[in-house]
PDB file of C-alpha atoms in Angstrom:
ATOM      1  CA  MET A  18      -8.329  13.350   1.966  1.00  0.00           C
ATOM      2  CA  TYR A  19     -12.075  13.691   2.218  1.00  0.00           C
ATOM      3  CA  ILE A  20     -14.515  12.626  -0.674  1.00  0.00           C
ATOM      4  CA  GLU A  21     -17.722  14.933  -0.544  1.00  0.00           C
ATOM      5  CA  MET A  22     -20.466  13.927  -2.978  1.00  0.00           C
ATOM      6  CA  ASN A  23     -24.293  14.314  -2.937  1.00  0.00           C
ATOM      7  CA  ALA A  24     -26.718  11.370  -3.772  1.00  0.00           C
ATOM      8  CA  LYS A  25     -27.144  12.224  -7.234  1.00  0.00           C
ATOM      9  CA  GLU A  26     -23.234  12.025  -7.736  1.00  0.00           C
ATOM     10  CA  MET A  27     -23.158   8.744  -5.767  1.00  0.00           C
ATOM     11  CA  SER A  28     -25.840   7.354  -8.152  1.00  0.00           C
ATOM     12  CA  ASN A  29     -24.121   8.541 -11.225  1.00  0.00           C
ATOM     13  CA  ILE A  30     -20.903   6.354  -9.893  1.00  0.00           C
ATOM     14  CA  MET A  31     -23.476   3.382  -9.101  1.00  0.00           C
ATOM     15  CA  ASN A  32     -24.769   3.690 -12.634  1.00  0.00           C
ATOM     16  CA  MET A  33     -21.081   3.271 -13.930  1.00  0.00           C
ATOM     17  CA  GLN A  34     -20.965  -0.272 -12.676  1.00  0.00           C
ATOM     18  CA  PRO A  35     -21.462  -1.756 -16.059  1.00  0.00           C
ATOM     19  CA  GLN A  36     -19.018   0.386 -17.846  1.00  0.00           C
ATOM     20  CA  LEU A  37     -16.257  -0.593 -15.340  1.00  0.00           C
ATOM     21  CA  ASP A  38     -17.158  -4.251 -15.540  1.00  0.00           C
ATOM     22  CA  MET A  39     -17.360  -4.700 -11.917  1.00  0.00           C
ATOM     23  CA  ASP A  40     -19.967  -7.287 -12.253  1.00  0.00           C
ATOM     24  CA  LEU A  41     -21.058  -7.146  -8.694  1.00  0.00           C
ATOM     25  CA  GLU A  42     -23.731  -9.047  -6.922  1.00  0.00           C
ATOM     26  CA  ASN A  43     -24.673  -6.294  -4.515  1.00  0.00           C
ATOM     27  CA  LYS A  44     -25.305  -2.478  -4.861  1.00  0.00           C
ATOM     28  CA  TYR A  45     -22.634  -1.237  -2.712  1.00  0.00           C
ATOM     29  CA  LEU A  46     -19.552   0.270  -4.077  1.00  0.00           C
ATOM     30  CA  LEU A  47     -17.035   0.714  -1.176  1.00  0.00           C
ATOM     31  CA  LEU A  48     -14.965   3.768  -1.301  1.00  0.00           C
ATOM     32  CA  THR A  49     -13.067   2.955   1.803  1.00  0.00           C
ATOM     33  CA  PRO A  50      -9.207   2.303   1.961  1.00  0.00           C
ATOM     34  CA  GLY A  51      -9.876  -1.689   1.732  1.00  0.00           C
ATOM     35  CA  PRO A  52     -11.116  -4.317   1.262  1.00  0.00           C
ATOM     36  CA  LEU A  53     -12.660  -3.014  -1.618  1.00  0.00           C
ATOM     37  CA  SER A  54     -15.790  -4.301  -3.568  1.00  0.00           C
ATOM     38  CA  THR A  55     -14.660  -6.971  -5.714  1.00  0.00           C
ATOM     39  CA  SER A  56     -15.923  -8.340  -9.162  1.00  0.00           C
ATOM     40  CA  ALA A  57     -17.251 -11.955  -9.260  1.00  0.00           C
ATOM     41  CA  THR A  58     -14.564 -12.982 -11.597  1.00  0.00           C
ATOM     42  CA  VAL A  59     -12.306 -11.950  -8.696  1.00  0.00           C
ATOM     43  CA  ARG A  60     -14.300 -13.828  -6.228  1.00  0.00           C
ATOM     44  CA  ARG A  61     -14.525 -16.965  -8.575  1.00  0.00           C
ATOM     45  CA  ALA A  62     -10.632 -16.998  -8.825  1.00  0.00           C
ATOM     46  CA  MET A  63     -10.269 -16.914  -4.930  1.00  0.00           C
ATOM     47  CA  GLN A  64     -12.204 -19.918  -4.619  1.00  0.00           C
ATOM     48  CA  LYS A  65      -9.692 -22.336  -5.760  1.00  0.00           C
ATOM     49  CA  ASP A  66      -7.610 -23.963  -2.723  1.00  0.00           C
ATOM     50  CA  TRP A  67      -4.123 -24.005  -3.387  1.00  0.00           C
ATOM     51  CA  CYS A  68      -1.791 -26.553  -1.518  1.00  0.00           C
ATOM     52  CA  THR A  69       1.672 -24.878  -0.604  1.00  0.00           C
ATOM     53  CA  TRP A  70       3.530 -28.095  -1.689  1.00  0.00           C
ATOM     54  CA  ASP A  71       1.640 -28.263  -4.885  1.00  0.00           C
ATOM     55  CA  GLN A  72       3.810 -27.746  -8.256  1.00  0.00           C
ATOM     56  CA  GLU A  73       1.093 -25.309  -9.941  1.00  0.00           C
ATOM     57  CA  TYR A  74       0.787 -23.224  -6.700  1.00  0.00           C
ATOM     58  CA  ASN A  75       4.884 -23.423  -6.508  1.00  0.00           C
ATOM     59  CA  SER A  76       5.132 -22.392 -10.258  1.00  0.00           C
ATOM     60  CA  LEU A  77       2.745 -19.696  -9.959  1.00  0.00           C
ATOM     61  CA  VAL A  78       4.674 -18.309  -6.924  1.00  0.00           C
ATOM     62  CA  GLN A  79       8.125 -18.230  -8.627  1.00  0.00           C
ATOM     63  CA  ASP A  80       6.690 -16.742 -11.477  1.00  0.00           C
ATOM     64  CA  ILE A  81       5.297 -13.989  -9.389  1.00  0.00           C
ATOM     65  CA  ARG A  82       8.614 -13.756  -7.515  1.00  0.00           C
ATOM     66  CA  SER A  83      10.874 -13.655 -10.465  1.00  0.00           C
ATOM     67  CA  ARG A  84       8.556 -10.903 -12.210  1.00  0.00           C
ATOM     68  CA  LEU A  85       8.645  -8.721  -9.150  1.00  0.00           C
ATOM     69  CA  VAL A  86      12.432  -8.752  -9.091  1.00  0.00           C
ATOM     70  CA  ASN A  87      12.837  -8.332 -12.965  1.00  0.00           C
ATOM     71  CA  LEU A  88      10.493  -4.944 -12.338  1.00  0.00           C
ATOM     72  CA  ALA A  89      12.503  -3.798  -9.606  1.00  0.00           C
ATOM     73  CA  THR A  90      15.881  -4.123 -10.498  1.00  0.00           C
ATOM     74  CA  SER A  91      18.217  -4.514 -13.370  1.00  0.00           C
ATOM     75  CA  GLN A  92      20.166  -7.166 -11.729  1.00  0.00           C
ATOM     76  CA  PRO A  93      17.760  -9.866 -10.934  1.00  0.00           C
ATOM     77  CA  GLU A  94      20.578 -12.138  -9.875  1.00  0.00           C
ATOM     78  CA  LYS A  95      21.413  -9.989  -6.848  1.00  0.00           C
ATOM     79  CA  TYR A  96      17.827  -9.952  -5.258  1.00  0.00           C
ATOM     80  CA  THR A  97      14.826 -12.044  -4.548  1.00  0.00           C
ATOM     81  CA  ALA A  98      11.180 -11.261  -3.492  1.00  0.00           C
ATOM     82  CA  VAL A  99       9.483 -12.847  -0.700  1.00  0.00           C
ATOM     83  CA  LEU A 100       5.711 -12.770  -0.717  1.00  0.00           C
ATOM     84  CA  MET A 101       3.995 -12.119   2.220  1.00  0.00           C
ATOM     85  CA  GLN A 102       0.428 -12.032   3.071  1.00  0.00           C
ATOM     86  CA  GLY A 103      -1.179  -9.424   5.065  1.00  0.00           C
ATOM     87  CA  SER A 104      -2.746  -5.859   5.192  1.00  0.00           C
ATOM     88  CA  GLY A 105      -1.411  -2.695   3.731  1.00  0.00           C
ATOM     89  CA  SER A 106      -0.430  -1.593   7.368  1.00  0.00           C
ATOM     90  CA  PHE A 107       1.590  -5.137   7.421  1.00  0.00           C
ATOM     91  CA  ALA A 108       3.187  -4.174   4.241  1.00  0.00           C
ATOM     92  CA  VAL A 109       4.306  -0.683   5.229  1.00  0.00           C
ATOM     93  CA  GLU A 110       5.836  -2.236   8.628  1.00  0.00           C
ATOM     94  CA  SER A 111       7.641  -4.738   6.596  1.00  0.00           C
ATOM     95  CA  VAL A 112       9.189  -2.161   4.315  1.00  0.00           C
ATOM     96  CA  LEU A 113      10.205  -0.022   7.362  1.00  0.00           C
ATOM     97  CA  GLY A 114      11.669  -2.711   8.982  1.00  0.00           C
ATOM     98  CA  SER A 115      13.566  -4.377   6.073  1.00  0.00           C
ATOM     99  CA  ALA A 116      14.506  -1.109   3.833  1.00  0.00           C
ATOM    100  CA  ILE A 117      15.854   1.150   6.212  1.00  0.00           C
ATOM    101  CA  PRO A 118      19.228   0.485   8.028  1.00  0.00           C
ATOM    102  CA  ARG A 119      19.656   0.764  11.894  1.00  0.00           C
ATOM    103  CA  ASP A 120      21.393   4.023  11.398  1.00  0.00           C
ATOM    104  CA  GLY A 121      18.660   5.543   8.899  1.00  0.00           C
ATOM    105  CA  LYS A 122      16.419   8.237   9.828  1.00  0.00           C
ATOM    106  CA  ILE A 123      13.032   8.409   7.860  1.00  0.00           C
ATOM    107  CA  LEU A 124      10.920  11.786   7.279  1.00  0.00           C
ATOM    108  CA  ILE A 125       7.433  10.969   7.511  1.00  0.00           C
ATOM    109  CA  ILE A 126       4.630  13.482   6.455  1.00  0.00           C
ATOM    110  CA  ASN A 127       1.665  12.741   9.164  1.00  0.00           C
ATOM    111  CA  ASN A 128      -1.471  14.011   7.713  1.00  0.00           C
ATOM    112  CA  GLY A 129      -3.997  11.276   9.221  1.00  0.00           C
ATOM    113  CA  ALA A 130      -4.368   7.782  10.736  1.00  0.00           C
ATOM    114  CA  TYR A 131      -1.887   6.243   8.088  1.00  0.00           C
ATOM    115  CA  GLY A 132       1.095   8.701   8.761  1.00  0.00           C
ATOM    116  CA  ALA A 133       0.266   8.473  12.680  1.00  0.00           C
ATOM    117  CA  ARG A 134       0.733   4.536  11.934  1.00  0.00           C
ATOM    118  CA  MET A 135       3.574   4.811  10.213  1.00  0.00           C
ATOM    119  CA  VAL A 136       5.509   7.157  12.794  1.00  0.00           C
ATOM    120  CA  GLN A 137       4.382   4.474  15.645  1.00  0.00           C
ATOM    121  CA  MET A 138       5.555   1.481  13.549  1.00  0.00           C
ATOM    122  CA  ALA A 139       8.971   3.174  12.948  1.00  0.00           C
ATOM    123  CA  ARG A 140       9.334   4.253  16.451  1.00  0.00           C
ATOM    124  CA  CYS A 141       8.704   0.684  17.536  1.00  0.00           C
ATOM    125  CA  LEU A 142      11.346  -0.487  15.021  1.00  0.00           C
ATOM    126  CA  ASN A 143      13.861   2.105  16.758  1.00  0.00           C
ATOM    127  CA  ILE A 144      13.956   4.059  13.657  1.00  0.00           C
ATOM    128  CA  GLU A 145      14.882   7.540  14.034  1.00  0.00           C
ATOM    129  CA  VAL A 146      11.951   9.775  12.862  1.00  0.00           C
ATOM    130  CA  ILE A 147      11.416  13.270  11.759  1.00  0.00           C
ATOM    131  CA  GLU A 148       7.753  13.930  11.646  1.00  0.00           C
ATOM    132  CA  LEU A 149       6.189  16.807   9.717  1.00  0.00           C
ATOM    133  CA  ASN A 150       2.201  16.989  10.889  1.00  0.00           C
ATOM    134  CA  TYR A 151      -0.393  18.325   8.948  1.00  0.00           C
ATOM    135  CA  LEU A 152      -4.350  18.285   9.418  1.00  0.00           C
ATOM    136  CA  GLU A 153      -6.021  15.645   7.326  1.00  0.00           C
ATOM    137  CA  THR A 154      -7.523  18.414   4.933  1.00  0.00           C
ATOM    138  CA  GLN A 155      -4.382  20.359   4.914  1.00  0.00           C
ATOM    139  CA  THR A 156      -1.856  20.007   1.998  1.00  0.00           C
ATOM    140  CA  PRO A 157       1.805  19.462   2.929  1.00  0.00           C
ATOM    141  CA  ASP A 158       3.962  22.633   2.473  1.00  0.00           C
ATOM    142  CA  LEU A 159       6.355  21.663  -0.188  1.00  0.00           C
ATOM    143  CA  GLN A 160       8.823  24.518   0.954  1.00  0.00           C
ATOM    144  CA  GLU A 161       8.824  22.852   4.692  1.00  0.00           C
ATOM    145  CA  VAL A 162       9.528  19.357   3.218  1.00  0.00           C
ATOM    146  CA  GLU A 163      12.287  20.822   1.015  1.00  0.00           C
ATOM    147  CA  ARG A 164      13.916  22.523   3.897  1.00  0.00           C
ATOM    148  CA  VAL A 165      13.840  19.504   6.306  1.00  0.00           C
ATOM    149  CA  LEU A 166      15.193  17.338   3.460  1.00  0.00           C
ATOM    150  CA  LYS A 167      18.298  19.450   3.464  1.00  0.00           C
ATOM    151  CA  ASP A 168      19.040  17.248   6.710  1.00  0.00           C
ATOM    152  CA  LYS A 169      21.715  14.720   4.909  1.00  0.00           C
ATOM    153  CA  THR A 170      21.045  12.420   7.945  1.00  0.00           C
ATOM    154  CA  ILE A 171      17.554  11.763   6.551  1.00  0.00           C
ATOM    155  CA  SER A 172      18.202   8.450   4.391  1.00  0.00           C
ATOM    156  CA  HIS A 173      14.573   7.764   3.712  1.00  0.00           C
TER     157      HIS A 173
END
């Protein structure tokens, strides 16, 4: 999806900075998929060095893992969460590789670079892919998606 704006609209967004409590040290507001502009408070929090064997760090990680599992299931005793560091693409690849069984089949709506990357990842993982292609500026056809999803062999 493309965002079009003129200089006045961009100026209005930049003037919203105090309202958004972004506390940025520079004038740039990044409108990209990431990394994005971060506030001074976020940057300050990230300046702390953490030792992976430190009790404070381990307690924090265990709390996050527990909260994620409790958020995702009503049976937390049956599941765990593994925190992994990486980009958004890394996260997508890890989900594709762990959530889809070997005999699974995935429908991917490809309308740009991220969809194409998902198709490539799935195929590298030997996951059967049904790909619906659309232009970046084109809305996927819901009727076509519904028709394709009638294929009961599509698991994801």
